[in-house]
PDB file of C-alpha atoms in Angstrom:
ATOM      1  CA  UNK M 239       0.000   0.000   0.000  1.00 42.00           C
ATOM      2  CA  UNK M 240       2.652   2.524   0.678  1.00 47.00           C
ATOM      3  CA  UNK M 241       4.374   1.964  -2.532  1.00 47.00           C
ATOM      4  CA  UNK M 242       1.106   3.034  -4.452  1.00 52.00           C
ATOM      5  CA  UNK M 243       0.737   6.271  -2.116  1.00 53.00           C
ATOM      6  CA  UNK M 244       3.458   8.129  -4.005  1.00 56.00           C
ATOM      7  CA  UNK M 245       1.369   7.462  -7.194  1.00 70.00           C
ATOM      8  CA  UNK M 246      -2.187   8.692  -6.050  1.00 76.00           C
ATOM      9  CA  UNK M 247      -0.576  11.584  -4.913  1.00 78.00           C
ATOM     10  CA  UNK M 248       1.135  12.172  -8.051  1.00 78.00           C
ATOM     11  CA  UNK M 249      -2.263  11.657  -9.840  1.00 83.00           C
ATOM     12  CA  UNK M 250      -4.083  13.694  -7.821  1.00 82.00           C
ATOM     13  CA  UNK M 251      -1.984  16.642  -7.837  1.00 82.00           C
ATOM     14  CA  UNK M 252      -1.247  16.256 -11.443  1.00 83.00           C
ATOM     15  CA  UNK M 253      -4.996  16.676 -11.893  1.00 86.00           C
ATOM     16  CA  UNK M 254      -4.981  19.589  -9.371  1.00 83.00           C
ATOM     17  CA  UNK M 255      -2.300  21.577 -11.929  1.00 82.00           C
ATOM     18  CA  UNK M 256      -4.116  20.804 -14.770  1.00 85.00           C
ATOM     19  CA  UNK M 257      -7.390  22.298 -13.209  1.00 83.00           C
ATOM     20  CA  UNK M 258      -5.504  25.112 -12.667  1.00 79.00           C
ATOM     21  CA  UNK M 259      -3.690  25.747 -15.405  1.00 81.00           C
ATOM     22  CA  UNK M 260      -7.528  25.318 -17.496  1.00 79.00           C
ATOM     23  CA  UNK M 261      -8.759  28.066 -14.821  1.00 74.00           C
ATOM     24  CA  UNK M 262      -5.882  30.151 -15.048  1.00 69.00           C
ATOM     25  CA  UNK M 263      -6.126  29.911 -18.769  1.00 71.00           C
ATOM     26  CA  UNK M 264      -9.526  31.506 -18.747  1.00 69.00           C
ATOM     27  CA  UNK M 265      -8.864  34.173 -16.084  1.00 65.00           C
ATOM     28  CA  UNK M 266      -8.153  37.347 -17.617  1.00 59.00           C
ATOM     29  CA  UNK M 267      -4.746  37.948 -17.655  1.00 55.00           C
ATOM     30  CA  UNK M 268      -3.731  34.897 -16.497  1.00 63.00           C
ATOM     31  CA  UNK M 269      -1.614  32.815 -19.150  1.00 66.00           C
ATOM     32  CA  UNK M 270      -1.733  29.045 -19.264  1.00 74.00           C
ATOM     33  CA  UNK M 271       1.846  28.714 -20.209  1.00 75.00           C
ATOM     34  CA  UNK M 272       2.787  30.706 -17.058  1.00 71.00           C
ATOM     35  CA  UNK M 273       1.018  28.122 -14.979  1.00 77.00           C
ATOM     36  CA  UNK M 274       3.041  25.364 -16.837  1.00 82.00           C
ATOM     37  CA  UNK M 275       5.998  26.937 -15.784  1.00 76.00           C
ATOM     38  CA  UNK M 276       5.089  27.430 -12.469  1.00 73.00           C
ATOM     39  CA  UNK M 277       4.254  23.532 -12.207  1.00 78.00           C
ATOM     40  CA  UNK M 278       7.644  22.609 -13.889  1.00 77.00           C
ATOM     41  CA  UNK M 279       5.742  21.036 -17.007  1.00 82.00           C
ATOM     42  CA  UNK M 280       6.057  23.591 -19.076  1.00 82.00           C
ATOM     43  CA  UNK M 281       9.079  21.001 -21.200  1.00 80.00           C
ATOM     44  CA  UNK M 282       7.256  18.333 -21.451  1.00 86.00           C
ATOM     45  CA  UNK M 283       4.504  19.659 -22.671  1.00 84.00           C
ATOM     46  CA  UNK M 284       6.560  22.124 -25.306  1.00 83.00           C
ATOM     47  CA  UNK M 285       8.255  18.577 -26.050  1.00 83.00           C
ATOM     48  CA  UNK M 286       5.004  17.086 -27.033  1.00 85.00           C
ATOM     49  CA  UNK M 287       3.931  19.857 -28.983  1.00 82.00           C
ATOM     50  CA  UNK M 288       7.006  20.311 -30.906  1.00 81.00           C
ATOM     51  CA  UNK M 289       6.973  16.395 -31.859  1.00 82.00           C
ATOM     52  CA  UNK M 290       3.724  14.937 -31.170  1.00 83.00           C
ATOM     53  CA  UNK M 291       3.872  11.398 -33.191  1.00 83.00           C
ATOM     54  CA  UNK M 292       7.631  10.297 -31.859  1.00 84.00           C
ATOM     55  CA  UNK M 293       6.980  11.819 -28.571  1.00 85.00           C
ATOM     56  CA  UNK M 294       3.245  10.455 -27.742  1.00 85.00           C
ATOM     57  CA  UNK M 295       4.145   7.149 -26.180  1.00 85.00           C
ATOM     58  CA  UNK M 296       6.486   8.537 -23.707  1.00 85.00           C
ATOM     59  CA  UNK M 297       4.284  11.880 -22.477  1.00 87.00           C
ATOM     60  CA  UNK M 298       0.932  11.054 -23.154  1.00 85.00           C
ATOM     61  CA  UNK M 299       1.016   8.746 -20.464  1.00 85.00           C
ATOM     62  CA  UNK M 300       2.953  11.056 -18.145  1.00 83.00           C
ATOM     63  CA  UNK M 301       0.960  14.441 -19.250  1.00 86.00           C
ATOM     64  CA  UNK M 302      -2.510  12.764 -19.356  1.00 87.00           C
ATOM     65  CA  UNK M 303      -4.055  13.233 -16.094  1.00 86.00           C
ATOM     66  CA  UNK M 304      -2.688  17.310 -16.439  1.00 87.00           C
ATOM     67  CA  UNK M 305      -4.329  16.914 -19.716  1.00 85.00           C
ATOM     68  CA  UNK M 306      -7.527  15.784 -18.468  1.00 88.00           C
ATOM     69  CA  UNK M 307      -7.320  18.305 -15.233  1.00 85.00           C
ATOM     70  CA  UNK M 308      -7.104  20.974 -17.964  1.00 83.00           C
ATOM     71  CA  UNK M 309     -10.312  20.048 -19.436  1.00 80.00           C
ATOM     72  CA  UNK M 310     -12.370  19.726 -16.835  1.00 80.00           C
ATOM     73  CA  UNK M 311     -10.716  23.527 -15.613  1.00 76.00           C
ATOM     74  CA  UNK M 312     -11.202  25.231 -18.788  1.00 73.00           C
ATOM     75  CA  UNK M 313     -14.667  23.740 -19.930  1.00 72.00           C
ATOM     76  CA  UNK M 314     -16.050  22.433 -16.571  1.00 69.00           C
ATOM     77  CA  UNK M 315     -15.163  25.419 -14.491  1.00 65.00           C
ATOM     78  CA  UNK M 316     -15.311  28.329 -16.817  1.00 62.00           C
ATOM     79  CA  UNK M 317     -19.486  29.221 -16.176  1.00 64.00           C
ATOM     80  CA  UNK M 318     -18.334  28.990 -12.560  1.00 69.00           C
ATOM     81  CA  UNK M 319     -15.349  31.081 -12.961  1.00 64.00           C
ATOM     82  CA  UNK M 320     -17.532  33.732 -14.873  1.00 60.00           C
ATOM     83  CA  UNK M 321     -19.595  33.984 -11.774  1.00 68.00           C
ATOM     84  CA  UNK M 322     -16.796  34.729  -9.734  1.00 71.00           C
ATOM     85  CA  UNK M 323     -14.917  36.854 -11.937  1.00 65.00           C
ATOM     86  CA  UNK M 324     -18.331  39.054 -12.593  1.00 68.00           C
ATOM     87  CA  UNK M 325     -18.983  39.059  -9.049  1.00 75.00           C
ATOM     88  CA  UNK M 326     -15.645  39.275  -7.427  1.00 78.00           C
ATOM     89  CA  UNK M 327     -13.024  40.006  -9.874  1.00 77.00           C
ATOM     90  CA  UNK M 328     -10.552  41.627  -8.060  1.00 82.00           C
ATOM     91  CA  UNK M 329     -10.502  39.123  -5.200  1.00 85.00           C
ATOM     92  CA  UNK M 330     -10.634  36.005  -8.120  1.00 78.00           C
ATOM     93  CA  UNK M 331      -7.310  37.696  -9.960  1.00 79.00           C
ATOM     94  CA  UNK M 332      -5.474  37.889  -6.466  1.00 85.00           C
ATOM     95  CA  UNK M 333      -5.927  34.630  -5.495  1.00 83.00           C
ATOM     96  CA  UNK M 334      -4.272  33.613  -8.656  1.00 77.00           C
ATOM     97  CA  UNK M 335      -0.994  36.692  -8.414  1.00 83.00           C
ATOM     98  CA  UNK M 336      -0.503  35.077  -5.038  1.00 85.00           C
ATOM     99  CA  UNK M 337      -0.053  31.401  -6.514  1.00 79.00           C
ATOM    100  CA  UNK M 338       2.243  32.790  -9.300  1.00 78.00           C
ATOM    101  CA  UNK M 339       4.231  34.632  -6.351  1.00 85.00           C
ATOM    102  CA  UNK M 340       4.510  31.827  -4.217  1.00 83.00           C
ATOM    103  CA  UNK M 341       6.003  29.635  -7.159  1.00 77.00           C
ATOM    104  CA  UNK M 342       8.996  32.865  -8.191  1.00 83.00           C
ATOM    105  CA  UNK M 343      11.366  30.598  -5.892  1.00 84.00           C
ATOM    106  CA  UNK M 344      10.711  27.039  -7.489  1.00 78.00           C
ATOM    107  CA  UNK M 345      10.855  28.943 -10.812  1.00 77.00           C
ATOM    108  CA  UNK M 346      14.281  30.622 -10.203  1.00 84.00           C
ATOM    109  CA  UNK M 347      15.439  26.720  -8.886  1.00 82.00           C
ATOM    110  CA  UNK M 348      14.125  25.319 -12.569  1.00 76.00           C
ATOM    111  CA  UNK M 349      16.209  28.460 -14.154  1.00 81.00           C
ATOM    112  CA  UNK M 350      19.132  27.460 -12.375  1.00 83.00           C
ATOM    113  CA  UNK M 351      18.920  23.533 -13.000  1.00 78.00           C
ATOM    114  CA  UNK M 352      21.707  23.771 -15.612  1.00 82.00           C
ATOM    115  CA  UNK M 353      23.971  26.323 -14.219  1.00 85.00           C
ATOM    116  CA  UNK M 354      23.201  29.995 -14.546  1.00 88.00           C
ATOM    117  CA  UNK M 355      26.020  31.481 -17.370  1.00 88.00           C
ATOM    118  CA  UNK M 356      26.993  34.721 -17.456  1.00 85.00           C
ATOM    119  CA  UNK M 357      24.613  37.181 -19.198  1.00 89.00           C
ATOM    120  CA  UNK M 358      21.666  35.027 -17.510  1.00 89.00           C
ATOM    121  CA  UNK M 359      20.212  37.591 -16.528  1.00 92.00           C
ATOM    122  CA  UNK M 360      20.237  39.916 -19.674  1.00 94.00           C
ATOM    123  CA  UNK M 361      17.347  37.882 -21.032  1.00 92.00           C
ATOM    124  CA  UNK M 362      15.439  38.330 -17.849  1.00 93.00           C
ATOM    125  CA  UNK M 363      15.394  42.167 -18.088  1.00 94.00           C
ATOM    126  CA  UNK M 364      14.641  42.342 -21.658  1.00 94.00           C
ATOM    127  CA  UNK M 365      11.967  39.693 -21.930  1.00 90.00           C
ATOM    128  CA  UNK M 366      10.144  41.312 -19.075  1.00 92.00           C
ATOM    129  CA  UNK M 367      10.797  45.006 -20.489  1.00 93.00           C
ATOM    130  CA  UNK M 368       9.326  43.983 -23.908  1.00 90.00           C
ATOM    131  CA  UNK M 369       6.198  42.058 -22.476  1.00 82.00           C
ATOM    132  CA  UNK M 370       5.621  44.940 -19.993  1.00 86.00           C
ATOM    133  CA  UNK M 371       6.095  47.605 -22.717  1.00 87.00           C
ATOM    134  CA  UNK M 372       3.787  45.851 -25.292  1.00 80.00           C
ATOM    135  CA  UNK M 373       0.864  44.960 -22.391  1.00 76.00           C
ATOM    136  CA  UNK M 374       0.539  48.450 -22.073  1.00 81.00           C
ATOM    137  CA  UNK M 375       0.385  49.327 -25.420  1.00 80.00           C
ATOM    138  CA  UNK M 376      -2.314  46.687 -25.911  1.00 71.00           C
ATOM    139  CA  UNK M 377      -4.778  48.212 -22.737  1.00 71.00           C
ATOM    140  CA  UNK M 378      -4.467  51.863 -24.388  1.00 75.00           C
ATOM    141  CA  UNK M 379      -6.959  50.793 -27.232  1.00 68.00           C
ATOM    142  CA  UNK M 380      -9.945  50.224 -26.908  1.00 60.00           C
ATOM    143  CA  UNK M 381     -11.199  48.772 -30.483  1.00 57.00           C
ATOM    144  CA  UNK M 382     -14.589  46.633 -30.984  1.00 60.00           C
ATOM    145  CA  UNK M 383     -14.764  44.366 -33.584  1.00 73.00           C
ATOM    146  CA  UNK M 384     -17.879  42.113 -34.858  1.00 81.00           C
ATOM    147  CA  UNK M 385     -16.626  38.219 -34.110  1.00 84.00           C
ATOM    148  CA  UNK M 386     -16.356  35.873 -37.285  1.00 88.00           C
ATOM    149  CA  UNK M 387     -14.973  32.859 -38.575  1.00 91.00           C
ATOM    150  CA  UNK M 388     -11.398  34.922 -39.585  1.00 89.00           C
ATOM    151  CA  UNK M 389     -11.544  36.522 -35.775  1.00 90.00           C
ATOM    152  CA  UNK M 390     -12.117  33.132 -34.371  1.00 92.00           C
ATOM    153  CA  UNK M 391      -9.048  31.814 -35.781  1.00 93.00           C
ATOM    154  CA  UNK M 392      -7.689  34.571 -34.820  1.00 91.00           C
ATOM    155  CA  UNK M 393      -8.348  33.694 -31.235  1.00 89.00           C
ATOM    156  CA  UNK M 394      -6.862  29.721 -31.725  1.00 89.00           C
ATOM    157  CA  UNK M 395      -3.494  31.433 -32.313  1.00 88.00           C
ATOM    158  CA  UNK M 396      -3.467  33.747 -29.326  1.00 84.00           C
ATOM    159  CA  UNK M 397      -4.776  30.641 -27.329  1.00 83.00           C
ATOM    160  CA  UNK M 398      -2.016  28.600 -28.414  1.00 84.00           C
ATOM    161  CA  UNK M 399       0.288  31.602 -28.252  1.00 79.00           C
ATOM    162  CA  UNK M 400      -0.571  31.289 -24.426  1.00 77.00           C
ATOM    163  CA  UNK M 401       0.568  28.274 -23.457  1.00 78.00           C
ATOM    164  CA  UNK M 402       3.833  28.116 -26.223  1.00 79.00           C
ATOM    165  CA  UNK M 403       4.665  31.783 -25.229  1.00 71.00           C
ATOM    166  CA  UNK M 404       4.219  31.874 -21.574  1.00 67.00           C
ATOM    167  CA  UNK M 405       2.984  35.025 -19.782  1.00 58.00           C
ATOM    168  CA  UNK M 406       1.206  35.947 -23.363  1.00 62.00           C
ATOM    169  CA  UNK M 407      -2.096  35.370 -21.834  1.00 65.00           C
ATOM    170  CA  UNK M 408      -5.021  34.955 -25.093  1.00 74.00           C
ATOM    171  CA  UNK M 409      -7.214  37.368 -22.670  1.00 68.00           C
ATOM    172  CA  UNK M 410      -5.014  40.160 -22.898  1.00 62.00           C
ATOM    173  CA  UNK M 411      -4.480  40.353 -26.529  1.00 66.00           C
ATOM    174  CA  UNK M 412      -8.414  39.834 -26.600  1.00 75.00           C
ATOM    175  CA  UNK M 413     -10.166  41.915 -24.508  1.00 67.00           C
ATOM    176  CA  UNK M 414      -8.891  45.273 -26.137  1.00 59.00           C
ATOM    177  CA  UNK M 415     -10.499  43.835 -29.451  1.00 68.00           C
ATOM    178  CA  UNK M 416     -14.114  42.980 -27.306  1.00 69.00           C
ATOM    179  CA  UNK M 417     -13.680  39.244 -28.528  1.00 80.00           C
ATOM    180  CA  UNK M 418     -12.642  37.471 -25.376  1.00 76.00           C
ATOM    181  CA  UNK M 419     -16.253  37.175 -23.632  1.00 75.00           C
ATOM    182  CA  UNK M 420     -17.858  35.741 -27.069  1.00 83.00           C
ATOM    183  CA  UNK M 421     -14.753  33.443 -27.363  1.00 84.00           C
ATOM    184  CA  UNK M 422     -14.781  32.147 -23.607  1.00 77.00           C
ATOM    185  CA  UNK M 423     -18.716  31.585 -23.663  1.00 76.00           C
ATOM    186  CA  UNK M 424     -18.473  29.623 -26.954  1.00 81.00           C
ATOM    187  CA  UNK M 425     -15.833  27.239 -25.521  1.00 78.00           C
ATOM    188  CA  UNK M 426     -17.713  26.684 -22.571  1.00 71.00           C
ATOM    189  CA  UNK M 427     -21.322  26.461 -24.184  1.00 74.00           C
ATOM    190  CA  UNK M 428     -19.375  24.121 -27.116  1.00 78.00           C
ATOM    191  CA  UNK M 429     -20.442  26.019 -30.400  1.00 84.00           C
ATOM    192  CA  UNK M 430     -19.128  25.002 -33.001  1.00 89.00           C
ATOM    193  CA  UNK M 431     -18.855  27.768 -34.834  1.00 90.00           C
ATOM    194  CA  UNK M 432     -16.125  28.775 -32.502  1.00 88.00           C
ATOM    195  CA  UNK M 433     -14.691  25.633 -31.481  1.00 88.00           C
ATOM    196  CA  UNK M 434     -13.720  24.831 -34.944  1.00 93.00           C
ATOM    197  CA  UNK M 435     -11.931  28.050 -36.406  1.00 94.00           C
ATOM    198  CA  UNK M 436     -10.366  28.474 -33.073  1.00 91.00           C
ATOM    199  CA  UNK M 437      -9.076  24.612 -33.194  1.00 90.00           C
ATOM    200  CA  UNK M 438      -7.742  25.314 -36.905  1.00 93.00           C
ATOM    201  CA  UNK M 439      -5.918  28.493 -35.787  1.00 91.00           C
ATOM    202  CA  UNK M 440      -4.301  26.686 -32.748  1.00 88.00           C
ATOM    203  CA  UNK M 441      -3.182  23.514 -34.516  1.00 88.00           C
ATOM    204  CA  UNK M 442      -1.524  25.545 -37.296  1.00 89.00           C
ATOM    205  CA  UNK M 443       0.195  28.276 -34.511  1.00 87.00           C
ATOM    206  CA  UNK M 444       1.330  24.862 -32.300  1.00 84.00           C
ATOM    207  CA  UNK M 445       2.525  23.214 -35.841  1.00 83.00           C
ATOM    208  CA  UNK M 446       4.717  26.420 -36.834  1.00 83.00           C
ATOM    209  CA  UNK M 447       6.633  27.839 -33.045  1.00 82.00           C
ATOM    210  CA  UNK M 448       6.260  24.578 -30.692  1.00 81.00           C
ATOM    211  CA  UNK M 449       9.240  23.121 -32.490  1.00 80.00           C
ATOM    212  CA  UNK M 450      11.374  26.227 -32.790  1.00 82.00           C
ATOM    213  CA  UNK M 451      10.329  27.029 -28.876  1.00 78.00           C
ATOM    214  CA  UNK M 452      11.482  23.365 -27.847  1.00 76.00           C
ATOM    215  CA  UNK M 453      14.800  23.603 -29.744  1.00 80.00           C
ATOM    216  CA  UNK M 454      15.319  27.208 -28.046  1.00 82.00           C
ATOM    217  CA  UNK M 455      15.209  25.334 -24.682  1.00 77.00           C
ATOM    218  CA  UNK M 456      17.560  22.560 -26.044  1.00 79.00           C
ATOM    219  CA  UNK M 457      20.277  24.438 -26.780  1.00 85.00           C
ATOM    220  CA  UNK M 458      19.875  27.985 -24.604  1.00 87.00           C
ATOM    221  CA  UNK M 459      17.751  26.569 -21.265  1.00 83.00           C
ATOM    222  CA  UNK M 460      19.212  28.760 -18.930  1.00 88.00           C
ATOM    223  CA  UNK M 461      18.345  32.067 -21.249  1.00 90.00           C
ATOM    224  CA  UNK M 462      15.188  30.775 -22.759  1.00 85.00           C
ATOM    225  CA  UNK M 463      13.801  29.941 -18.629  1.00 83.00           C
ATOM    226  CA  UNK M 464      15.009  33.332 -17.443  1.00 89.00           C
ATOM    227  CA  UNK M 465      13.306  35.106 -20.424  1.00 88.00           C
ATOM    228  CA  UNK M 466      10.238  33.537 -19.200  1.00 81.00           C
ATOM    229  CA  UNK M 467      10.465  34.393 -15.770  1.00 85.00           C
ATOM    230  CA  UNK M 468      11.275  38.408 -16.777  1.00 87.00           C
ATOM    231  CA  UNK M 469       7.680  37.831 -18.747  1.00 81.00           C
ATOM    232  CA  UNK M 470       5.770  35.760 -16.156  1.00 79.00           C
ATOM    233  CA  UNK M 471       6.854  39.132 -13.665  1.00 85.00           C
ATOM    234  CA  UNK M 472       5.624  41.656 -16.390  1.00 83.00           C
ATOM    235  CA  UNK M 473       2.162  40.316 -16.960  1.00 76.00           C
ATOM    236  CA  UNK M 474       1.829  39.366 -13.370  1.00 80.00           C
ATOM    237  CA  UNK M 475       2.303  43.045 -12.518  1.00 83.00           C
ATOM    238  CA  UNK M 476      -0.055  44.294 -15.187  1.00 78.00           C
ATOM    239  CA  UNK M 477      -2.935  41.830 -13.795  1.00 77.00           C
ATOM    240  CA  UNK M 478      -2.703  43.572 -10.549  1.00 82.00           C
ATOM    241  CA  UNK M 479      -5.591  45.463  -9.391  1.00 81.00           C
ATOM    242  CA  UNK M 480      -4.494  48.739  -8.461  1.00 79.00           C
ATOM    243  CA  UNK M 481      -7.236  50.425  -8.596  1.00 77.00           C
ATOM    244  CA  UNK M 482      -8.809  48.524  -6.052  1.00 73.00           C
ATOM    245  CA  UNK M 483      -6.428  48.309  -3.414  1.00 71.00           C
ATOM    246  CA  UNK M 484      -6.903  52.082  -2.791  1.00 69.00           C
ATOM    247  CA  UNK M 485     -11.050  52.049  -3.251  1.00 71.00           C
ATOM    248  CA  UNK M 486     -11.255  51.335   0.322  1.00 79.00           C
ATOM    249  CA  UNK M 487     -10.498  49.690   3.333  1.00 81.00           C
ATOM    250  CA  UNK M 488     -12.304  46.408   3.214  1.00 81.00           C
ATOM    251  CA  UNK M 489     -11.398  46.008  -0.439  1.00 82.00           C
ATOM    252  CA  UNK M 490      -7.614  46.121   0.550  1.00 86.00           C
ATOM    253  CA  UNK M 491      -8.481  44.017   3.437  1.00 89.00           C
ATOM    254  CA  UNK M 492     -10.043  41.055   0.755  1.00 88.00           C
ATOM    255  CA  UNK M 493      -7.840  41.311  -1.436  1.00 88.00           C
ATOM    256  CA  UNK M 494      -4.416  40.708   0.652  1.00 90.00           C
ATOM    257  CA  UNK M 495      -5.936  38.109   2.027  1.00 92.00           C
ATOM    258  CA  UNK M 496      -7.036  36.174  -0.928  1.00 89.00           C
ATOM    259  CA  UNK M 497      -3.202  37.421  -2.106  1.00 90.00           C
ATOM    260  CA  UNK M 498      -1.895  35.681   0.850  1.00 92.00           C
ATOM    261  CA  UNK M 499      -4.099  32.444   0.388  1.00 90.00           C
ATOM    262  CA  UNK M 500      -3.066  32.195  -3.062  1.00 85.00           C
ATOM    263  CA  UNK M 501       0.966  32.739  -1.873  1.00 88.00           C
ATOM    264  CA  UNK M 502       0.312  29.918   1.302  1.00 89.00           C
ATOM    265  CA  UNK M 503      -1.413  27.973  -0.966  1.00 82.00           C
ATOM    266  CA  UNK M 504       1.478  27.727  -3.701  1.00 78.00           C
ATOM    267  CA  UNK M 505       4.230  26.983  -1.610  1.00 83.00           C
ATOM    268  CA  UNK M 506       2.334  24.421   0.095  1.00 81.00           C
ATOM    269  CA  UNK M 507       1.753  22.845  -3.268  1.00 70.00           C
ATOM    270  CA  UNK M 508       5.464  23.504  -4.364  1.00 73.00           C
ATOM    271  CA  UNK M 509       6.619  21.306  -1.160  1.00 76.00           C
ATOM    272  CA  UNK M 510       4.310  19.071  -1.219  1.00 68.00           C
ATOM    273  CA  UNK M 511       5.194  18.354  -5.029  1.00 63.00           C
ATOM    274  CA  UNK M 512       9.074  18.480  -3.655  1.00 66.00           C
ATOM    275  CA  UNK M 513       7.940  15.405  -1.674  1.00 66.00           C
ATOM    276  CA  UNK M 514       6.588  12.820  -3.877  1.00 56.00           C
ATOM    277  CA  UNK M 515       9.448  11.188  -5.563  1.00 54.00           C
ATOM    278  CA  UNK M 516       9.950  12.331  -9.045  1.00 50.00           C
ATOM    279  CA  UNK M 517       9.573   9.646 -11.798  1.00 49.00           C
ATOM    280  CA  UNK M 518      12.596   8.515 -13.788  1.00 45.00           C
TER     281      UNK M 518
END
């Protein structure tokens, strides 16, 4: 029986992560990528991507209660999430800067798994300069457009763009266009008239960077990881909810909390994933 613990708990908190990153993926803001990284499966899964015949016997098995855990998050949760994001949006996007927070320290210990070379931490500055600089530019307009089949496909590649370009969450590059609420409710109320151009346009963004991305971590880890820890800082920062902190007392006073619960709540996860034995 004990030998079989270390696998339930494996299981279950593999299912756990991929609930989040499927939440976190539909949070405005919040990139699904980022959450990847935070969980330290952000390789595997680029690996997959990049080569998905030759690679499928050997991740598939490993990756497949994540990729079930991201299902049930994205499509499962996302009418739930709405509700909570309507109702309290500010506390809802806290709860999820605290868990990024509370995983910087595991993230810097990835970054650092091969050796940190000199110049690590040029890429660090300029990925999170760039993402920071071009997040801002994208929440100074404020264009409308009518969704359509092009548009739709147009949202695929940001999706995908998500989760291969971490901290690029699809929300952000939507929401300035007004085509992130109509693309969220059609995922979770299964049209097809989104599900399919939005399938097409992430299949053909996966096909063209996943391979590039994978081979960038291959031969430059230590850069490529520290680049995305410069951009999961940027567009953690520009999720923050400034605006709220000073509206008043008992706003401040929800909102640290549920920053604090999210912060608790990651490092707990983060040792308690340093505890199960890690599979060969």
């Amino acid at each position: 029986m004990k030998e079989n613990k270390p696998g339930a708990m494996r299981l279950a908190l593999q299912l756990l992560q991929g609930m989040l990153i499927g939440v976190g993926a539909v949070l405005p803001g919040i990139s699904g990528g980022v959450l990847c990284v935070v969980f330290g499966i952000y390789k595997p899964v680029m690996e997959l991507l990049s080569d998905p015949f030759r690679k499928f016997r050997t991740h598939v098995p490993r990756l497949l209660p994540v990729i079930v855990g991201m299902g049930v998050g994205f499509l499962g949760i996302a009418k739930i999430l709405a509700f909570f994001l309507e109702a309290y949006p500010d506390p809802s996007v806290c709860l999820f800067i605290g868990l990024i927070t509370g995983m910087l320290p595991s993230l810097f210990r990835e970054a650092g798994e091969q050796g940190r070379p000199k110049g690590c931490w040029i890429p660090l500055v300029a990925a999170f300069a760039f993402i920071l600089a071009l997040l801002i530019s994208l929440n100074l307009f404020s264009v409308t457009i009518a969704p359509s089949f092009g548009w739709y496909l147009f949202c695929g590649f940001c999706l995908a763009l998500s989760v291969i370009a971490p901290g690029m969450s699809f929300s952000t590059l939507l929401m300035p266009l007004g085509l992130y609420t109509p693309f969220v409710d059609g995922l979770g109320s299964l049209h097809f008239d989104v599900l399919i151009p939005a399938g097409i346009g992430a299949v053909v963004t996966v096909i063209c960077l996943a391979k590039a991305v994978d081979a960038l971590f291959d031969h430059f880890y230590a850069y490529a990881f520290h680049a995305i820890i410069g951009i999961v800082i940027a567009a953690t920062i520009m999720i923050v909810p400034f605006q709220s902190f000073a509206a008043s007392a008992g706003a401040l006073v929800v909102n640290l909390i549920c920053l604090a619960v999210g912060v608790v709540g990651a490092l707990a996860l983060d040792k308690f994933n340093s505890s199960i034995p890690k599979e060969d």
